[in-house]
Amino acid sequence: MHSEVIEAPLNHITITDPFLGEYQRLIRDVVIPYQWQALNDAIPEAEPSHALANYRIAAGMQQGEFYGMVFQDSDVTKWLEAVAWSLSQKGDPALEQTADDVIELLARAQCEDGYLNTWYSVKEPGLRWTNVAECHELYCAGHLFEAAVAFYQATGKRRLLEIACRFADHIDTVFGPNEGQLRGYPGHPEIELALMRLYEVTLEKRYKDLARFFLEERGKQPYYYDIEFEKRGGTWHWNDWGDAWMVKDKAYTHAHKPLNEQDQAVGHAVRSVYLMTGLAHIARMTQDEEKRQTCLRIWNNMVHKRMYITGGVGSQAVGEAFTSDYDLPSDTAYAESCASIGLMMFARRMLEMEGDAQYADVMERAFYNTVLGGMALDGKHFFYVNPLETQPKTIACNHVYDHIKPVRQRWFGCACCPPNIARTLVAIGHYLFTPRKDALFINIYAGSKARFEIEGKSLQLRIDGNYPWDEQVTITFDNATPVAHTLALRLPEWCENPTVQVNGERAQGGVIKGYLHLHRHWQQGDCISLTLPMKIMRVYANPRVRHTAGKVAIQRGPLVYCLEEADNGADLHNLYLPQEADFRLEQGNGVLKGKVLIQTEGARLATPSEGEALYHFNPRRTALQPQTLTFIPWFSWANRGEGEMRIWINEQA
Amino acid sequence: MHSEVIEAPLNHITITDPFLGEYQRLIRDVVIPYQWQALNDAIPEAEPSHALANYRIAAGMQQGEFYGMVFQDSDVTKWLEAVAWSLSQKGDPALEQTADDVIELLARAQCEDGYLNTWYSVKEPGLRWTNVAECHELYCAGHLFEAAVAFYQATGKRRLLEIACRFADHIDTVFGPNEGQLRGYPGHPEIELALMRLYEVTLEKRYKDLARFFLEERGKQPYYYDIEFEKRGGTWHWNDWGDAWMVKDKAYTHAHKPLNEQDQAVGHAVRSVYLMTGLAHIARMTQDEEKRQTCLRIWNNMVHKRMYITGGVGSQAVGEAFTSDYDLPSDTAYAESCASIGLMMFARRMLEMEGDAQYADVMERAFYNTVLGGMALDGKHFFYVNPLETQPKTIACNHVYDHIKPVRQRWFGCACCPPNIARTLVAIGHYLFTPRKDALFINIYAGSKARFEIEGKSLQLRIDGNYPWDEQVTITFDNATPVAHTLALRLPEWCENPTVQVNGERAQGGVIKGYLHLHRHWQQGDCISLTLPMKIMRVYANPRVRHTAGKVAIQRGPLVYCLEEADNGADLHNLYLPQEADFRLEQGNGVLKGKVLIQTEGARLATPSEGEALYHFNPRRTALQPQTLTFIPWFSWANRGEGEMRIWINEQA
């Protein structure tokens, strides 16, 4: 069951999909250059970033003081990671040179002993590793490692990897179970998953062991966060919700008990999914059944009881956190873009371990809904928070909506989600395919070209179609030499009657955990043809979810749809979808060109005239009037200005 | 239209109603003694109050420091007011002596010049009147004035009234339009309505003029709050929501523009209704049409666009404040008990001015739902916040519900709502009758005996029945000498077909603004018999309210009903009330003895077994199963332990 995954360098997967290709173009042409300007403080209307200046000061190349958050360094390494994956998709010598220069800057900022963190080097020298609960040193290290692996895999260049390894080696001397070492672990997980990535490309066993140390030490009593808190004299860093709350609230950081005793998705949602990504990775690579069981428990709780239909997780703004089972409010949702990216990462690792389509189903749901929805169609505006329902005039006045924005915001207001969306979109090839020893799993049928090495032979294939809009997908093979291998084709949960043909014949194979496994000597000219009927599905939530009682949502393929005021008028809460409605597809116009819209005949409870009573006793006033309903893919909402939006709508019996 | 109201000393109205009588007994036997213990710091498990100690220190009778909030003094005067109204209902020499002793203490604590506030006298001498925006000096003065008027009207004793007048006289020298006077006005309104009460019993014109000054000065530019903020060097008192927010957020205190330019109910809900109570009072007494129009505008916005079905106001916890039109969330509601008390006060003054039953309808709604619901049936537990829907397991985990308690809390956790509920329940006679020159208005048909002086003659009457449970009400007259007067009988909005007989004959009279006006020479033996059919009403909210879309509430008489988990099981959101359901009345048992419950045959969407999917595509799974629904009066919820509660339920077409 713990089949080995073959790590494919990303430059062997190229996105050719027009839909995702446009997103990659936006990352390349708009997001990466804009972020570069921001890192250089060259955007007049933006808050200064100072992130590159911090490195220059640490490197002794510039005078000045540290400026920014305790995790400011990670803005640079996330940018480097996005650049790396982007270069893997399309070469750009000038951009690569810029990145090389940044990498040299990092090298110069790195301390003799391998330490690399500008907050501590510049602002608080001598206080290194005194507050791992709150101060993101290990988190920043993790993003450096991820960038290093990406840059190596995309370009073959080892310079950043060497910087990362020097720092990892240093951390490995500081943390550990031995006399004189700190038995700490990060407040914000990230280094665990990054160490596993570093292990995959370097095969340095110490990195895997250090990841395991962090994961196994977490939550042991006495709590390390309390120990270091006492040691530094009871000081703390974050003040938002009261004194030393981040030290005290152990569940917020998933350090309230050892991971093998945890069984619920709690606390800060992003930290949870990052943590579980690392845990699932090591569980597979070390065939550790106890860790695997923890992953399964947390996954099941998270996905089967605490996930929005959009693949969003984290139901509340306070603590950007999970709440309780089946508590999924549409309007006060947090559902941070980064949390869905982390959910994709967690799903990817579970999929590698389990070869089960349920993980791909969730990965796809998170990607095509919340993650894509996190960025505007112009590539210039972003959502942190992704509500499933919003009414702008109310969010302006009721403070329970303070975290909700009616439209996406310009980049500079926020430094976390936009670069995360950027690196995910350019690395999306990672998620389409899962190359395991037992089979090459094809998870998401986005247009792409890929080459995999199978026992020394090269398997080359191309996916064509217009996913996720059209039902037809073809997979054609380009390798002249036949390769004997199993292809595992995902049969999506949303598809009732998929059909698969190989070279015009009905495919012969077994369905295992939601994948059709086809074994064959694949060679040039072979063609798999999939038909994935995209019936318009009415989705119902489990009746334990009280926010969706009596309501229905619309989904086609992996895309969740919504109503917007622009098409349907205001007061969307008064619209009804009849139980027996017939749907028709429409082509989007203007900014929605290329998107498939859905129309049907529904009904509206008319908004009464201005003076009408607030309460009345007359049931006849609730009579419904016919109205055409127009649904758009939810990821594309708020691209036509401010207005109401709603996913879950009233069902008319 | 500005008919003069005859101020009836309260001791001429006695509650005989078994239902309200039980509440008055609880106030007398439980609440007032408990609060007395609290004020004396004699409750071991409670936070110290220190309120009486503060007065003793100010009086030079005790050494020590001030302890408590900036409005701690008002805990004592609110207690005195409750005692006064309670004495008007039932004599208690020992209690009256205790109150007299407290009044002597206040006399000794009062400064030479009449000033009386222990925070400033003890803690910040020399800083008097430097921060009226935030520091509640004028608010505390108002509660002293109200207590003084009540004590005088209940007992005829003038001692507290003299203390009040000395303080009012002092304030009148400090504040005003003249050279050397402060052009300030209170951050928390209360003194305006209290000065009008003081004017009513003393006929001292300066008190009315001072009230007018405060009301007319409010919101003028440059803002007084900014002027005093600058003068005291930019310091501030309250920190909860950021630096000097209470100074800066003028709309929070309704000081963002002059009252005659305001047209929406905004900001802190309690402050709003207190302010409007004073404004309506002066508008009537000075026949000021501009002020009347302001009252009408704010009333209409508040009641027709921003009021819960329960008579609750203030939709959000942040700022305990109004939000926007039709924003009435059931689960995150604030709807503070004190705000509904203030709404009753505002309604009472509007009713006095307008003689219009719409004000009595709202007054009754607020009283029999939110105000009664604010206190447990044991008299020992209280709600500050009154949600219309709650699920305990969720409010424990999702911080948008931090202000919501699943059951009422012991008194000592909170010092504001419990004494306010206490004084309202013992003064309820004020609200049942509105004695105007043109007619004696009977607003609420609770059992009572009352005597009114009409042009030198005594009109005595008795109301019998079992309001609000039974449809039959009789009003019998006891005065031997006939009195020629108009009786105005309210025909409640919830009653479709009221019938009224006088001495067995169908009553002859005209309906004016919702009151049946009957003119007659009333004398002993005359009997009015009202039948107010209490059909069970299905209530619908205006479709602009998005939280109640597709939902219905149940009301009988003035009582709003709800479902509780104790009777109906958990997951109340899955219960449906058929559009054509027949209702039956049931008698409550146990703690609900004497309450009328309502049952009907409804339906439930079954809660699936534990492992079922979070989302599914199968409409057949939403089939409903029959279930009996049991509704209880909402004011009586949470008297049987913790559980779910819901007013607005799904309607089944």
PDB file of N, CA and C in Angstrom, chain A residues 305-308 314-316 321-330 332-333 544-547, chain B residues 331 391 393-395 397-401 614-615:
ATOM      1  N   LYS A 305     -16.264  16.489   7.623  1.00  0.00           N
ATOM      2  CA  LYS A 305     -17.074  17.219   8.596  1.00  0.00           C
ATOM      3  C   LYS A 305     -16.811  18.717   8.652  1.00  0.00           C
ATOM      4  N   ARG A 306     -15.702  19.171   8.058  1.00  0.00           N
ATOM      5  CA  ARG A 306     -15.333  20.575   8.264  1.00  0.00           C
ATOM      6  C   ARG A 306     -14.896  21.278   6.984  1.00  0.00           C
ATOM      7  N   MET A 307     -15.297  20.776   5.849  1.00  0.00           N
ATOM      8  CA  MET A 307     -14.855  21.384   4.584  1.00  0.00           C
ATOM      9  C   MET A 307     -16.050  21.959   3.832  1.00  0.00           C
ATOM     10  N   TYR A 308     -15.869  23.139   3.306  1.00  0.00           N
ATOM     11  CA  TYR A 308     -16.896  23.737   2.462  1.00  0.00           C
ATOM     12  C   TYR A 308     -16.982  23.018   1.114  1.00  0.00           C
ATOM     13  N   GLY A 314     -11.629  26.039   7.419  1.00  0.00           N
ATOM     14  CA  GLY A 314     -11.467  27.113   8.407  1.00  0.00           C
ATOM     15  C   GLY A 314     -12.708  27.972   8.390  1.00  0.00           C
ATOM     16  N   SER A 315     -13.618  27.732   9.348  1.00  0.00           N
ATOM     17  CA  SER A 315     -14.936  28.375   9.303  1.00  0.00           C
ATOM     18  C   SER A 315     -14.978  29.730   9.970  1.00  0.00           C
ATOM     19  N   GLN A 316     -13.909  30.121  10.648  1.00  0.00           N
ATOM     20  CA  GLN A 316     -14.000  31.377  11.387  1.00  0.00           C
ATOM     21  C   GLN A 316     -12.768  32.258  11.193  1.00  0.00           C
ATOM     22  N   ALA A 321      -9.393  29.816  11.765  1.00  0.00           N
ATOM     23  CA  ALA A 321      -9.347  28.485  12.353  1.00  0.00           C
ATOM     24  C   ALA A 321     -10.555  27.617  12.034  1.00  0.00           C
ATOM     25  N   PHE A 322     -10.365  26.331  12.291  1.00  0.00           N
ATOM     26  CA  PHE A 322     -11.473  25.387  12.303  1.00  0.00           C
ATOM     27  C   PHE A 322     -12.374  25.693  13.497  1.00  0.00           C
ATOM     28  N   THR A 323     -13.626  25.255  13.430  1.00  0.00           N
ATOM     29  CA  THR A 323     -14.530  25.429  14.566  1.00  0.00           C
ATOM     30  C   THR A 323     -14.956  24.043  15.071  1.00  0.00           C
ATOM     31  N   SER A 324     -16.143  23.587  14.694  1.00  0.00           N
ATOM     32  CA  SER A 324     -16.599  22.279  15.145  1.00  0.00           C
ATOM     33  C   SER A 324     -17.230  21.542  13.964  1.00  0.00           C
ATOM     34  N   ASP A 325     -17.526  20.270  14.157  1.00  0.00           N
ATOM     35  CA  ASP A 325     -18.083  19.465  13.071  1.00  0.00           C
ATOM     36  C   ASP A 325     -19.349  20.105  12.500  1.00  0.00           C
ATOM     37  N   TYR A 326     -19.428  20.144  11.213  1.00  0.00           N
ATOM     38  CA  TYR A 326     -20.625  20.601  10.485  1.00  0.00           C
ATOM     39  C   TYR A 326     -20.944  22.078  10.698  1.00  0.00           C
ATOM     40  N   ASP A 327     -20.024  22.837  11.237  1.00  0.00           N
ATOM     41  CA  ASP A 327     -20.230  24.283  11.378  1.00  0.00           C
ATOM     42  C   ASP A 327     -19.624  24.967  10.160  1.00  0.00           C
ATOM     43  N   LEU A 328     -20.450  25.225   9.169  1.00  0.00           N
ATOM     44  CA  LEU A 328     -19.957  25.740   7.895  1.00  0.00           C
ATOM     45  C   LEU A 328     -20.790  26.934   7.434  1.00  0.00           C
ATOM     46  N   PRO A 329     -20.699  28.037   8.180  1.00  0.00           N
ATOM     47  CA  PRO A 329     -21.456  29.229   7.799  1.00  0.00           C
ATOM     48  C   PRO A 329     -20.977  29.765   6.450  1.00  0.00           C
ATOM     49  N   SER A 330     -21.913  30.137   5.595  1.00  0.00           N
ATOM     50  CA  SER A 330     -21.552  30.619   4.259  1.00  0.00           C
ATOM     51  C   SER A 330     -21.066  32.060   4.291  1.00  0.00           C
ATOM     52  N   THR A 332     -20.031  34.116   7.079  1.00  0.00           N
ATOM     53  CA  THR A 332     -18.910  34.508   7.951  1.00  0.00           C
ATOM     54  C   THR A 332     -17.714  33.583   7.766  1.00  0.00           C
ATOM     55  N   ALA A 333     -17.737  32.762   6.744  1.00  0.00           N
ATOM     56  CA  ALA A 333     -16.633  31.823   6.478  1.00  0.00           C
ATOM     57  C   ALA A 333     -15.287  32.531   6.412  1.00  0.00           C
ATOM     58  N   ARG A 544     -26.648  17.549   8.908  1.00  0.00           N
ATOM     59  CA  ARG A 544     -26.070  18.090  10.145  1.00  0.00           C
ATOM     60  C   ARG A 544     -25.561  19.519   9.962  1.00  0.00           C
ATOM     61  N   VAL A 545     -25.347  19.946   8.725  1.00  0.00           N
ATOM     62  CA  VAL A 545     -24.924  21.326   8.466  1.00  0.00           C
ATOM     63  C   VAL A 545     -26.158  22.213   8.533  1.00  0.00           C
ATOM     64  N   ARG A 546     -26.242  23.059   9.531  1.00  0.00           N
ATOM     65  CA  ARG A 546     -27.492  23.796   9.700  1.00  0.00           C
ATOM     66  C   ARG A 546     -27.613  24.978   8.750  1.00  0.00           C
ATOM     67  N   HIS A 547     -26.486  25.464   8.214  1.00  0.00           N
ATOM     68  CA  HIS A 547     -26.523  26.651   7.360  1.00  0.00           C
ATOM     69  C   HIS A 547     -27.092  26.362   5.979  1.00  0.00           C
TER      70      HIS A 547
ATOM     71  N   ASP B 331     -28.650  34.147  14.837  1.00  0.00           N
ATOM     72  CA  ASP B 331     -27.694  33.445  15.701  1.00  0.00           C
ATOM     73  C   ASP B 331     -26.605  34.336  16.257  1.00  0.00           C
ATOM     74  N   GLN B 391     -27.190  27.061  18.981  1.00  0.00           N
ATOM     75  CA  GLN B 391     -26.786  25.661  18.990  1.00  0.00           C
ATOM     76  C   GLN B 391     -25.555  25.597  19.901  1.00  0.00           C
ATOM     77  N   LYS B 393     -23.327  23.522  20.933  1.00  0.00           N
ATOM     78  CA  LYS B 393     -22.043  22.924  20.552  1.00  0.00           C
ATOM     79  C   LYS B 393     -21.272  23.815  19.574  1.00  0.00           C
ATOM     80  N   THR B 394     -21.966  24.636  18.835  1.00  0.00           N
ATOM     81  CA  THR B 394     -21.280  25.531  17.903  1.00  0.00           C
ATOM     82  C   THR B 394     -20.808  26.803  18.584  1.00  0.00           C
ATOM     83  N   ILE B 395     -21.631  27.348  19.461  1.00  0.00           N
ATOM     84  CA  ILE B 395     -21.203  28.610  20.088  1.00  0.00           C
ATOM     85  C   ILE B 395     -19.986  28.395  20.965  1.00  0.00           C
ATOM     86  N   CYS B 397     -17.392  26.808  20.003  1.00  0.00           N
ATOM     87  CA  CYS B 397     -16.196  26.677  19.157  1.00  0.00           C
ATOM     88  C   CYS B 397     -15.992  27.827  18.177  1.00  0.00           C
ATOM     89  N   ASN B 398     -17.077  28.462  17.752  1.00  0.00           N
ATOM     90  CA  ASN B 398     -16.942  29.495  16.728  1.00  0.00           C
ATOM     91  C   ASN B 398     -17.010  30.867  17.402  1.00  0.00           C
ATOM     92  N   HIS B 399     -15.937  31.617  17.254  1.00  0.00           N
ATOM     93  CA  HIS B 399     -15.823  32.875  18.003  1.00  0.00           C
ATOM     94  C   HIS B 399     -16.790  33.962  17.555  1.00  0.00           C
ATOM     95  N   VAL B 400     -17.488  33.796  16.441  1.00  0.00           N
ATOM     96  CA  VAL B 400     -18.516  34.803  16.136  1.00  0.00           C
ATOM     97  C   VAL B 400     -19.625  34.751  17.174  1.00  0.00           C
ATOM     98  N   TYR B 401     -19.628  33.682  17.984  1.00  0.00           N
ATOM     99  CA  TYR B 401     -20.654  33.543  19.019  1.00  0.00           C
ATOM    100  C   TYR B 401     -20.105  33.824  20.417  1.00  0.00           C
ATOM    101  N   LEU B 614     -20.382  14.398   3.568  1.00  0.00           N
ATOM    102  CA  LEU B 614     -20.683  15.800   3.848  1.00  0.00           C
ATOM    103  C   LEU B 614     -21.522  16.408   2.721  1.00  0.00           C
ATOM    104  N   TYR B 615     -21.251  15.980   1.488  1.00  0.00           N
ATOM    105  CA  TYR B 615     -22.022  16.481   0.348  1.00  0.00           C
ATOM    106  C   TYR B 615     -22.457  15.280  -0.491  1.00  0.00           C
TER     107      TYR B 615
END
